[in-house]
PDB file of C-alpha atoms in Angstrom:
ATOM      1  CA  MET A1122     -16.838  49.808 -23.750  1.00 62.00           C
ATOM      2  CA  ALA A1123     -13.239  49.081 -24.687  1.00 72.00           C
ATOM      3  CA  GLU A1124     -12.492  48.420 -28.289  1.00 87.00           C
ATOM      4  CA  VAL A1125     -11.593  44.822 -29.045  1.00 87.00           C
ATOM      5  CA  THR A1126      -8.461  44.772 -31.131  1.00 94.00           C
ATOM      6  CA  ASN A1127      -6.388  41.978 -32.538  1.00 95.00           C
ATOM      7  CA  GLU A1128      -3.646  42.937 -30.100  1.00 95.00           C
ATOM      8  CA  LEU A1129      -6.003  42.594 -27.124  1.00 95.00           C
ATOM      9  CA  ILE A1130      -7.234  39.215 -28.375  1.00 96.00           C
ATOM     10  CA  PHE A1131      -3.637  38.093 -28.900  1.00 97.00           C
ATOM     11  CA  ASP A1132      -2.689  39.123 -25.334  1.00 97.00           C
ATOM     12  CA  VAL A1133      -5.665  37.256 -23.875  1.00 97.00           C
ATOM     13  CA  LEU A1134      -4.805  34.158 -25.912  1.00 98.00           C
ATOM     14  CA  LYS A1135      -1.190  34.310 -24.684  1.00 98.00           C
ATOM     15  CA  GLN A1136      -2.438  34.479 -21.084  1.00 98.00           C
ATOM     16  CA  ILE A1137      -4.710  31.504 -21.698  1.00 98.00           C
ATOM     17  CA  GLN A1138      -1.827  29.588 -23.261  1.00 98.00           C
ATOM     18  CA  THR A1139       0.394  30.361 -20.249  1.00 98.00           C
ATOM     19  CA  ARG A1140      -2.316  29.181 -17.852  1.00 98.00           C
ATOM     20  CA  MET A1141      -2.828  26.002 -19.862  1.00 98.00           C
ATOM     21  CA  THR A1142       0.912  25.317 -19.715  1.00 98.00           C
ATOM     22  CA  HIS A1143       0.841  25.719 -15.921  1.00 98.00           C
ATOM     23  CA  LEU A1144      -2.162  23.391 -15.719  1.00 98.00           C
ATOM     24  CA  ASP A1145      -0.387  20.802 -17.873  1.00 98.00           C
ATOM     25  CA  ASP A1146       2.708  21.022 -15.674  1.00 98.00           C
ATOM     26  CA  GLY A1147       0.585  20.589 -12.549  1.00 98.00           C
ATOM     27  CA  GLN A1148      -1.217  17.645 -14.095  1.00 98.00           C
ATOM     28  CA  GLN A1149       2.080  15.940 -14.928  1.00 98.00           C
ATOM     29  CA  GLU A1150       3.262  16.469 -11.347  1.00 98.00           C
ATOM     30  CA  ILE A1151       0.040  14.946 -10.009  1.00 98.00           C
ATOM     31  CA  LYS A1152       0.411  11.955 -12.349  1.00 98.00           C
ATOM     32  CA  GLY A1153       3.953  11.442 -11.064  1.00 98.00           C
ATOM     33  CA  ARG A1154       2.811  11.567  -7.461  1.00 98.00           C
ATOM     34  CA  ILE A1155      -0.026   9.130  -8.128  1.00 98.00           C
ATOM     35  CA  GLY A1156       2.426   6.765  -9.812  1.00 98.00           C
ATOM     36  CA  SER A1157       4.723   6.965  -6.801  1.00 98.00           C
ATOM     37  CA  LEU A1158       1.835   6.321  -4.404  1.00 98.00           C
ATOM     38  CA  SER A1159       0.729   3.379  -6.514  1.00 98.00           C
ATOM     39  CA  GLU A1160       4.198   1.837  -6.256  1.00 98.00           C
ATOM     40  CA  GLN A1161       4.213   2.377  -2.500  1.00 98.00           C
ATOM     41  CA  VAL A1162       0.808   0.706  -2.138  1.00 98.00           C
ATOM     42  CA  ARG A1163       2.031  -2.285  -4.151  1.00 98.00           C
ATOM     43  CA  GLY A1164       5.075  -2.495  -1.860  1.00 98.00           C
ATOM     44  CA  LEU A1165       2.883  -2.366   1.241  1.00 98.00           C
ATOM     45  CA  ALA A1166       0.587  -5.047  -0.167  1.00 98.00           C
ATOM     46  CA  SER A1167       3.602  -7.247  -0.839  1.00 98.00           C
ATOM     47  CA  SER A1168       4.886  -6.704   2.705  1.00 98.00           C
ATOM     48  CA  LEU A1169       1.458  -7.479   4.126  1.00 98.00           C
ATOM     49  CA  ASN A1170       1.265 -10.716   2.143  1.00 98.00           C
ATOM     50  CA  ALA A1171       4.716 -11.686   3.406  1.00 98.00           C
ATOM     51  CA  ALA A1172       3.613 -10.971   6.990  1.00 98.00           C
ATOM     52  CA  HIS A1173       0.529 -13.160   6.514  1.00 98.00           C
ATOM     53  CA  THR A1174       2.729 -15.962   5.205  1.00 98.00           C
ATOM     54  CA  ASP A1175       5.101 -15.574   8.164  1.00 99.00           C
ATOM     55  CA  ILE A1176       2.208 -15.710  10.625  1.00 99.00           C
ATOM     56  CA  GLY A1177       0.889 -18.848   8.940  1.00 98.00           C
ATOM     57  CA  ASN A1178       4.324 -20.445   9.211  1.00 98.00           C
ATOM     58  CA  ILE A1179       4.525 -19.513  12.897  1.00 99.00           C
ATOM     59  CA  TYR A1180       1.158 -21.170  13.534  1.00 98.00           C
ATOM     60  CA  LEU A1181       2.362 -24.321  11.773  1.00 98.00           C
ATOM     61  CA  SER A1182       5.527 -24.375  13.891  1.00 98.00           C
ATOM     62  CA  LEU A1183       3.559 -23.869  17.094  1.00 98.00           C
ATOM     63  CA  ASP A1184       1.175 -26.657  16.129  1.00 98.00           C
ATOM     64  CA  LYS A1185       4.107 -29.026  15.528  1.00 98.00           C
ATOM     65  CA  LEU A1186       5.656 -28.064  18.869  1.00 98.00           C
ATOM     66  CA  ASP A1187       2.322 -28.627  20.594  1.00 97.00           C
ATOM     67  CA  GLN A1188       2.099 -32.095  19.041  1.00 97.00           C
ATOM     68  CA  HIS A1189       5.655 -32.900  20.177  1.00 97.00           C
ATOM     69  CA  VAL A1190       4.941 -31.744  23.727  1.00 95.00           C
ATOM     70  CA  HIS A1191       1.728 -33.767  23.780  1.00 94.00           C
ATOM     71  CA  ARG A1192       3.600 -36.924  22.686  1.00 94.00           C
ATOM     72  CA  ILE A1193       6.318 -36.330  25.292  1.00 93.00           C
ATOM     73  CA  GLU A1194       3.701 -35.876  28.010  1.00 92.00           C
ATOM     74  CA  LYS A1195       2.045 -39.133  26.950  1.00 92.00           C
ATOM     75  CA  ARG A1196       5.347 -41.025  27.055  1.00 92.00           C
ATOM     76  CA  LEU A1197       6.205 -39.611  30.458  1.00 92.00           C
ATOM     77  CA  GLU A1198       2.639 -40.060  31.635  1.00 87.00           C
ATOM     78  CA  LEU A1199       2.453 -36.381  32.484  1.00 83.00           C
ATOM     79  CA  ALA A1200      -0.887 -35.856  30.815  1.00 70.00           C
ATOM     80  CA  ASP A1201      -3.405 -34.042  32.960  1.00 70.00           C
ATOM     81  CA  HIS A1202      -5.592 -36.412  34.929  1.00 62.00           C
ATOM     82  CA  PRO A1203      -8.884 -35.187  36.292  1.00 57.00           C
ATOM     83  CA  ALA A1204      -8.569 -34.317  39.968  1.00 52.00           C
ATOM     84  CA  GLU A1205     -10.694 -36.449  42.284  1.00 49.00           C
TER      85      GLU A1205
END
């Protein structure tokens, strides 16, 4: 069995320290990516909410147009009469 010396222990500890540094760097990179993804998701949610609002406004406009057309048809007596 190899003799355990202070030098060997020191070398192993340096390797562990180097690996820990690489792990810390990787963790920071992952945190940055998650932060970026989080911002993108918030942007998409905002866009989706805006689209929902736009669709609601379109439905309101169509409803108003439908009411106008219905009134015009009544005035012009163009309303559908049941066929006999």
